[in-house]
Amino acid sequence: MDQIKIGKFIASCRKELGMTQAGLAEKLGISDRAVSKWETGKSLPDSGIMLDLCGFLNINVTELLSGERIMAETYDQRAEENLLAMKHEVEEKNRQMLRLEYMIAFPSVIAAFVMVFIASFVEMPVWLRIALIAFAFVMLFSVAFIAVGIEQKAGYYECQKCHHRYVPTYWQTNLAMHMGRTRYMKCPECGERSWQKKVLTKED
Ligand SMILES: [Zn+2]
């Protein structure tokens, strides 16, 4: 999606109606800074406000996301393209988050091993050994908590029984048995327990 184009389109629709940024902001119950950010392409309207915005501007959501008015004939195709683009964006964001999980977890696991190794085999006072090992464990635990947090938020888990996709709670994720990112959890839809795979999108 082209945020700059969308921004220009919002601005031109607003001007056609003879509204100021402040006027539109007031109608939507938001700050005029937010409107200015949309119009300069710095951000997109939240999905929660999109329908109201489209209502005021006399356009539909597909037109808003395309950044132009659309003829009826090409409408379906555009709607589909936009849906795909949005899905792709969500997928990419989740993929990046999962990459971040590795980037945090992998070096700290290595660092912890190195610390425990040094504490075990290098000459040093006992208190230092204990401190090193304790530090390694605290670090591993903290990183594990952060990593699970990222994993829980990025994408969905899919039930193997009914293929329902959902986001479990943090503790459900953290306490579940797991192999890599596949976790043994109870599905909220069918209530069955199964090994649930991480997937990036809500639908196939
Ligand atoms: Zn299920």
PDB file of C-alpha atoms and ligand atoms in Angstrom:
ATOM      1  CA  MET A   1       0.000   0.000   0.000  1.00  0.00           C
ATOM      2  CA  ASP A   2       1.193   3.454  -0.933  1.00  0.00           C
ATOM      3  CA  GLN A   3       0.816   5.649   2.156  1.00  0.00           C
ATOM      4  CA  ILE A   4       1.850   8.827   0.353  1.00  0.00           C
ATOM      5  CA  LYS A   5      -0.810   8.276  -2.314  1.00  0.00           C
ATOM      6  CA  ILE A   6      -3.422   7.465   0.322  1.00  0.00           C
ATOM      7  CA  GLY A   7      -2.464  10.622   2.224  1.00  0.00           C
ATOM      8  CA  LYS A   8      -2.810  12.820  -0.870  1.00  0.00           C
ATOM      9  CA  PHE A   9      -6.162  11.213  -1.618  1.00  0.00           C
ATOM     10  CA  ILE A  10      -7.466  11.917   1.901  1.00  0.00           C
ATOM     11  CA  ALA A  11      -6.305  15.529   1.575  1.00  0.00           C
ATOM     12  CA  SER A  12      -7.970  15.996  -1.809  1.00  0.00           C
ATOM     13  CA  CYS A  13     -11.267  14.457  -0.642  1.00  0.00           C
ATOM     14  CA  ARG A  14     -11.192  16.673   2.427  1.00  0.00           C
ATOM     15  CA  LYS A  15     -10.541  19.803   0.354  1.00  0.00           C
ATOM     16  CA  GLU A  16     -13.317  18.898  -2.105  1.00  0.00           C
ATOM     17  CA  LEU A  17     -15.686  19.036   0.847  1.00  0.00           C
ATOM     18  CA  GLY A  18     -14.234  22.372   1.937  1.00  0.00           C
ATOM     19  CA  MET A  19     -13.107  20.944   5.272  1.00  0.00           C
ATOM     20  CA  THR A  20      -9.955  21.904   7.178  1.00  0.00           C
ATOM     21  CA  GLN A  21      -7.733  19.282   8.835  1.00  0.00           C
ATOM     22  CA  ALA A  22      -8.985  20.561  12.182  1.00  0.00           C
ATOM     23  CA  GLY A  23     -12.588  20.279  11.002  1.00  0.00           C
ATOM     24  CA  LEU A  24     -12.160  16.685   9.917  1.00  0.00           C
ATOM     25  CA  ALA A  25     -10.265  15.853  13.099  1.00  0.00           C
ATOM     26  CA  GLU A  26     -13.052  17.293  15.201  1.00  0.00           C
ATOM     27  CA  LYS A  27     -15.699  15.252  13.374  1.00  0.00           C
ATOM     28  CA  LEU A  28     -13.684  12.097  13.999  1.00  0.00           C
ATOM     29  CA  GLY A  29     -12.889  13.006  17.595  1.00  0.00           C
ATOM     30  CA  ILE A  30      -9.125  12.863  17.070  1.00  0.00           C
ATOM     31  CA  SER A  31      -6.273  15.385  17.011  1.00  0.00           C
ATOM     32  CA  ASP A  32      -5.516  17.394  13.846  1.00  0.00           C
ATOM     33  CA  ARG A  33      -1.930  16.117  14.129  1.00  0.00           C
ATOM     34  CA  ALA A  34      -3.273  12.641  13.349  1.00  0.00           C
ATOM     35  CA  VAL A  35      -4.999  13.922  10.218  1.00  0.00           C
ATOM     36  CA  SER A  36      -1.835  15.743   9.191  1.00  0.00           C
ATOM     37  CA  LYS A  37       0.178  12.522   9.655  1.00  0.00           C
ATOM     38  CA  TRP A  38      -2.204  10.617   7.360  1.00  0.00           C
ATOM     39  CA  GLU A  39      -2.129  13.299   4.716  1.00  0.00           C
ATOM     40  CA  THR A  40       1.668  13.448   4.654  1.00  0.00           C
ATOM     41  CA  GLY A  41       1.829   9.673   4.386  1.00  0.00           C
ATOM     42  CA  LYS A  42       3.475   9.196   7.797  1.00  0.00           C
ATOM     43  CA  SER A  43       0.740   6.909   9.074  1.00  0.00           C
ATOM     44  CA  LEU A  44      -2.453   5.153   8.053  1.00  0.00           C
ATOM     45  CA  PRO A  45      -5.805   5.689   9.784  1.00  0.00           C
ATOM     46  CA  ASP A  46      -6.479   2.999  12.396  1.00  0.00           C
ATOM     47  CA  SER A  47      -8.862   0.327  11.188  1.00  0.00           C
ATOM     48  CA  GLY A  48     -11.236   1.425  13.965  1.00  0.00           C
ATOM     49  CA  ILE A  49     -11.630   4.874  12.475  1.00  0.00           C
ATOM     50  CA  MET A  50     -11.492   3.970   8.766  1.00  0.00           C
ATOM     51  CA  LEU A  51     -15.233   3.481   8.312  1.00  0.00           C
ATOM     52  CA  ASP A  52     -16.080   6.813   9.938  1.00  0.00           C
ATOM     53  CA  LEU A  53     -13.413   8.555   7.895  1.00  0.00           C
ATOM     54  CA  CYS A  54     -14.700   7.013   4.660  1.00  0.00           C
ATOM     55  CA  GLY A  55     -18.237   8.011   5.648  1.00  0.00           C
ATOM     56  CA  PHE A  56     -17.254  11.666   6.051  1.00  0.00           C
ATOM     57  CA  LEU A  57     -15.235  11.679   2.826  1.00  0.00           C
ATOM     58  CA  ASN A  58     -17.953   9.856   0.826  1.00  0.00           C
ATOM     59  CA  ILE A  59     -15.572   7.114  -0.292  1.00  0.00           C
ATOM     60  CA  ASN A  60     -15.328   3.409   0.521  1.00  0.00           C
ATOM     61  CA  VAL A  61     -12.516   1.588   2.301  1.00  0.00           C
ATOM     62  CA  THR A  62     -11.167   0.063  -0.894  1.00  0.00           C
ATOM     63  CA  GLU A  63     -10.899   3.513  -2.460  1.00  0.00           C
ATOM     64  CA  LEU A  64      -9.226   4.836   0.670  1.00  0.00           C
ATOM     65  CA  LEU A  65      -6.627   2.054   0.660  1.00  0.00           C
ATOM     66  CA  SER A  66      -6.062   2.409  -3.095  1.00  0.00           C
ATOM     67  CA  GLY A  67      -5.635   6.160  -2.753  1.00  0.00           C
ATOM     68  CA  GLU A  68      -8.079   6.908  -5.576  1.00  0.00           C
ATOM     69  CA  ARG A  69     -11.671   6.644  -6.669  1.00  0.00           C
ATOM     70  CA  ILE A  70     -12.439   3.353  -8.349  1.00  0.00           C
ATOM     71  CA  MET A  71     -14.858   2.493 -11.135  1.00  0.00           C
ATOM     72  CA  ALA A  72     -17.353  -0.199 -10.283  1.00  0.00           C
ATOM     73  CA  GLU A  73     -15.851  -2.661 -12.811  1.00  0.00           C
ATOM     74  CA  THR A  74     -12.386  -2.723 -11.274  1.00  0.00           C
ATOM     75  CA  TYR A  75     -13.698  -2.583  -7.741  1.00  0.00           C
ATOM     76  CA  ASP A  76     -13.591  -6.298  -6.910  1.00  0.00           C
ATOM     77  CA  GLN A  77     -10.108  -6.718  -8.259  1.00  0.00           C
ATOM     78  CA  ARG A  78      -8.864  -3.751  -6.271  1.00  0.00           C
ATOM     79  CA  ALA A  79     -10.517  -4.973  -3.110  1.00  0.00           C
ATOM     80  CA  GLU A  80      -8.769  -8.297  -3.545  1.00  0.00           C
ATOM     81  CA  GLU A  81      -5.411  -6.658  -4.212  1.00  0.00           C
ATOM     82  CA  ASN A  82      -5.760  -4.550  -1.093  1.00  0.00           C
ATOM     83  CA  LEU A  83      -6.682  -7.520   1.045  1.00  0.00           C
ATOM     84  CA  LEU A  84      -3.663  -9.380  -0.253  1.00  0.00           C
ATOM     85  CA  ALA A  85      -1.388  -6.409   0.357  1.00  0.00           C
ATOM     86  CA  MET A  86      -2.635  -6.078   3.924  1.00  0.00           C
ATOM     87  CA  LYS A  87      -2.257  -9.779   4.542  1.00  0.00           C
ATOM     88  CA  HIS A  88       1.251  -9.594   3.174  1.00  0.00           C
ATOM     89  CA  GLU A  89       2.099  -6.714   5.481  1.00  0.00           C
ATOM     90  CA  VAL A  90       0.819  -8.567   8.543  1.00  0.00           C
ATOM     91  CA  GLU A  91       2.739 -11.651   7.482  1.00  0.00           C
ATOM     92  CA  GLU A  92       5.936  -9.683   7.013  1.00  0.00           C
ATOM     93  CA  LYS A  93       5.581  -7.952  10.378  1.00  0.00           C
ATOM     94  CA  ASN A  94       5.109 -11.297  12.129  1.00  0.00           C
ATOM     95  CA  ARG A  95       8.037 -12.806  10.273  1.00  0.00           C
ATOM     96  CA  GLN A  96      10.247  -9.947  11.407  1.00  0.00           C
ATOM     97  CA  MET A  97       9.144 -10.379  15.007  1.00  0.00           C
ATOM     98  CA  LEU A  98       9.994 -14.075  14.935  1.00  0.00           C
ATOM     99  CA  ARG A  99      13.382 -13.225  13.430  1.00  0.00           C
ATOM    100  CA  LEU A 100      13.900 -10.809  16.320  1.00  0.00           C
ATOM    101  CA  GLU A 101      13.154 -13.626  18.745  1.00  0.00           C
ATOM    102  CA  TYR A 102      16.051 -15.624  17.300  1.00  0.00           C
ATOM    103  CA  MET A 103      18.315 -12.604  17.256  1.00  0.00           C
ATOM    104  CA  ILE A 104      17.718 -12.100  20.980  1.00  0.00           C
ATOM    105  CA  ALA A 105      17.629 -15.739  22.061  1.00  0.00           C
ATOM    106  CA  PHE A 106      20.497 -17.226  20.085  1.00  0.00           C
ATOM    107  CA  PRO A 107      23.368 -14.941  21.219  1.00  0.00           C
ATOM    108  CA  SER A 108      22.248 -15.053  24.848  1.00  0.00           C
ATOM    109  CA  VAL A 109      22.142 -18.856  24.891  1.00  0.00           C
ATOM    110  CA  ILE A 110      25.687 -18.896  23.493  1.00  0.00           C
ATOM    111  CA  ALA A 111      26.805 -16.250  26.000  1.00  0.00           C
ATOM    112  CA  ALA A 112      25.302 -18.243  28.878  1.00  0.00           C
ATOM    113  CA  PHE A 113      27.111 -21.411  27.755  1.00  0.00           C
ATOM    114  CA  VAL A 114      30.380 -19.537  27.520  1.00  0.00           C
ATOM    115  CA  MET A 115      29.910 -18.076  31.016  1.00  0.00           C
ATOM    116  CA  VAL A 116      29.098 -21.447  32.573  1.00  0.00           C
ATOM    117  CA  PHE A 117      32.040 -22.998  30.718  1.00  0.00           C
ATOM    118  CA  ILE A 118      34.445 -20.332  31.971  1.00  0.00           C
ATOM    119  CA  ALA A 119      33.070 -20.603  35.505  1.00  0.00           C
ATOM    120  CA  SER A 120      33.641 -24.358  35.433  1.00  0.00           C
ATOM    121  CA  PHE A 121      37.099 -24.590  33.928  1.00  0.00           C
ATOM    122  CA  VAL A 122      38.982 -21.326  34.544  1.00  0.00           C
ATOM    123  CA  GLU A 123      40.854 -20.660  37.827  1.00  0.00           C
ATOM    124  CA  MET A 124      38.943 -18.046  39.863  1.00  0.00           C
ATOM    125  CA  PRO A 125      37.562 -17.384  43.344  1.00  0.00           C
ATOM    126  CA  VAL A 126      34.497 -19.391  44.273  1.00  0.00           C
ATOM    127  CA  TRP A 127      32.252 -16.334  44.664  1.00  0.00           C
ATOM    128  CA  LEU A 128      33.075 -15.300  41.113  1.00  0.00           C
ATOM    129  CA  ARG A 129      32.177 -18.768  39.794  1.00  0.00           C
ATOM    130  CA  ILE A 130      28.841 -18.612  41.566  1.00  0.00           C
ATOM    131  CA  ALA A 131      28.201 -15.060  40.398  1.00  0.00           C
ATOM    132  CA  LEU A 132      28.953 -15.967  36.779  1.00  0.00           C
ATOM    133  CA  ILE A 133      26.689 -18.992  36.795  1.00  0.00           C
ATOM    134  CA  ALA A 134      23.911 -17.107  38.577  1.00  0.00           C
ATOM    135  CA  PHE A 135      24.181 -14.285  36.073  1.00  0.00           C
ATOM    136  CA  ALA A 136      24.020 -16.726  33.153  1.00  0.00           C
ATOM    137  CA  PHE A 137      20.835 -18.292  34.534  1.00  0.00           C
ATOM    138  CA  VAL A 138      19.112 -14.991  35.287  1.00  0.00           C
ATOM    139  CA  MET A 139      19.963 -13.816  31.782  1.00  0.00           C
ATOM    140  CA  LEU A 140      18.651 -17.017  30.188  1.00  0.00           C
ATOM    141  CA  PHE A 141      15.400 -16.811  32.148  1.00  0.00           C
ATOM    142  CA  SER A 142      14.824 -13.164  31.286  1.00  0.00           C
ATOM    143  CA  VAL A 143      15.551 -13.780  27.631  1.00  0.00           C
ATOM    144  CA  ALA A 144      13.268 -16.821  27.590  1.00  0.00           C
ATOM    145  CA  PHE A 145      10.414 -14.711  28.976  1.00  0.00           C
ATOM    146  CA  ILE A 146      10.980 -11.994  26.401  1.00  0.00           C
ATOM    147  CA  ALA A 147      11.276 -14.542  23.589  1.00  0.00           C
ATOM    148  CA  VAL A 148       8.026 -16.271  24.559  1.00  0.00           C
ATOM    149  CA  GLY A 149       6.350 -12.852  24.673  1.00  0.00           C
ATOM    150  CA  ILE A 150       7.447 -12.133  21.120  1.00  0.00           C
ATOM    151  CA  GLU A 151       6.450 -15.585  19.939  1.00  0.00           C
ATOM    152  CA  GLN A 152       3.014 -15.319  21.537  1.00  0.00           C
ATOM    153  CA  LYS A 153       2.280 -11.976  19.844  1.00  0.00           C
ATOM    154  CA  ALA A 154       3.677 -12.752  16.391  1.00  0.00           C
ATOM    155  CA  GLY A 155       1.085 -14.583  14.304  1.00  0.00           C
ATOM    156  CA  TYR A 156      -1.174 -17.398  15.487  1.00  0.00           C
ATOM    157  CA  TYR A 157      -1.159 -21.020  16.582  1.00  0.00           C
ATOM    158  CA  GLU A 158      -3.164 -23.528  14.560  1.00  0.00           C
ATOM    159  CA  CYS A 159      -5.088 -26.361  16.212  1.00  0.00           C
ATOM    160  CA  GLN A 160      -4.240 -29.661  14.507  1.00  0.00           C
ATOM    161  CA  LYS A 161      -7.727 -31.038  15.154  1.00  0.00           C
ATOM    162  CA  CYS A 162     -10.052 -28.318  13.867  1.00  0.00           C
ATOM    163  CA  HIS A 163      -7.501 -25.969  12.218  1.00  0.00           C
ATOM    164  CA  HIS A 164      -8.780 -23.014  14.201  1.00  0.00           C
ATOM    165  CA  ARG A 165      -6.127 -20.258  14.401  1.00  0.00           C
ATOM    166  CA  TYR A 166      -5.855 -18.134  17.539  1.00  0.00           C
ATOM    167  CA  VAL A 167      -3.555 -16.162  19.840  1.00  0.00           C
ATOM    168  CA  PRO A 168      -3.108 -17.888  23.203  1.00  0.00           C
ATOM    169  CA  THR A 169      -2.449 -15.927  26.401  1.00  0.00           C
ATOM    170  CA  TYR A 170       1.126 -15.241  27.470  1.00  0.00           C
ATOM    171  CA  TRP A 171       1.060 -17.807  30.285  1.00  0.00           C
ATOM    172  CA  GLN A 172      -0.676 -20.441  28.209  1.00  0.00           C
ATOM    173  CA  THR A 173       2.167 -20.020  25.712  1.00  0.00           C
ATOM    174  CA  ASN A 174       4.909 -19.884  28.302  1.00  0.00           C
ATOM    175  CA  LEU A 175       3.767 -22.939  30.270  1.00  0.00           C
ATOM    176  CA  ALA A 176       3.041 -25.144  27.254  1.00  0.00           C
ATOM    177  CA  MET A 177       5.415 -27.953  26.330  1.00  0.00           C
ATOM    178  CA  HIS A 178       7.131 -27.079  23.105  1.00  0.00           C
ATOM    179  CA  MET A 179       9.448 -28.298  20.373  1.00  0.00           C
ATOM    180  CA  GLY A 180      10.839 -25.237  18.663  1.00  0.00           C
ATOM    181  CA  ARG A 181       7.792 -23.080  18.075  1.00  0.00           C
ATOM    182  CA  THR A 182       5.305 -25.939  18.001  1.00  0.00           C
ATOM    183  CA  ARG A 183       3.447 -25.988  21.315  1.00  0.00           C
ATOM    184  CA  TYR A 184       1.194 -28.518  22.995  1.00  0.00           C
ATOM    185  CA  MET A 185      -1.899 -26.511  23.931  1.00  0.00           C
ATOM    186  CA  LYS A 186      -5.641 -26.746  24.355  1.00  0.00           C
ATOM    187  CA  CYS A 187      -7.637 -25.259  21.479  1.00  0.00           C
ATOM    188  CA  PRO A 188     -10.223 -22.670  22.641  1.00  0.00           C
ATOM    189  CA  GLU A 189     -12.497 -23.657  19.711  1.00  0.00           C
ATOM    190  CA  CYS A 190     -12.780 -27.463  19.974  1.00  0.00           C
ATOM    191  CA  GLY A 191     -11.227 -27.942  23.412  1.00  0.00           C
ATOM    192  CA  GLU A 192      -8.837 -30.651  22.148  1.00  0.00           C
ATOM    193  CA  ARG A 193      -5.153 -30.730  23.034  1.00  0.00           C
ATOM    194  CA  SER A 194      -2.683 -31.032  20.179  1.00  0.00           C
ATOM    195  CA  TRP A 195       0.722 -29.934  18.958  1.00  0.00           C
ATOM    196  CA  GLN A 196      -0.026 -26.548  17.462  1.00  0.00           C
ATOM    197  CA  LYS A 197       2.119 -24.987  14.777  1.00  0.00           C
ATOM    198  CA  LYS A 198       2.990 -21.316  14.575  1.00  0.00           C
ATOM    199  CA  VAL A 199       1.390 -19.678  11.526  1.00  0.00           C
ATOM    200  CA  LEU A 200       1.834 -16.104  10.320  1.00  0.00           C
ATOM    201  CA  THR A 201      -1.724 -15.232   9.301  1.00  0.00           C
ATOM    202  CA  LYS A 202      -5.236 -15.759  10.581  1.00  0.00           C
ATOM    203  CA  GLU A 203      -6.409 -17.283   7.281  1.00  0.00           C
ATOM    204  CA  ASP A 204      -4.629 -19.499   4.793  1.00  0.00           C
TER     205      ASP A 204
HETATM  206 ZN    ZN B   1      -9.388 -27.119  17.743  1.00  0.00          ZN
END
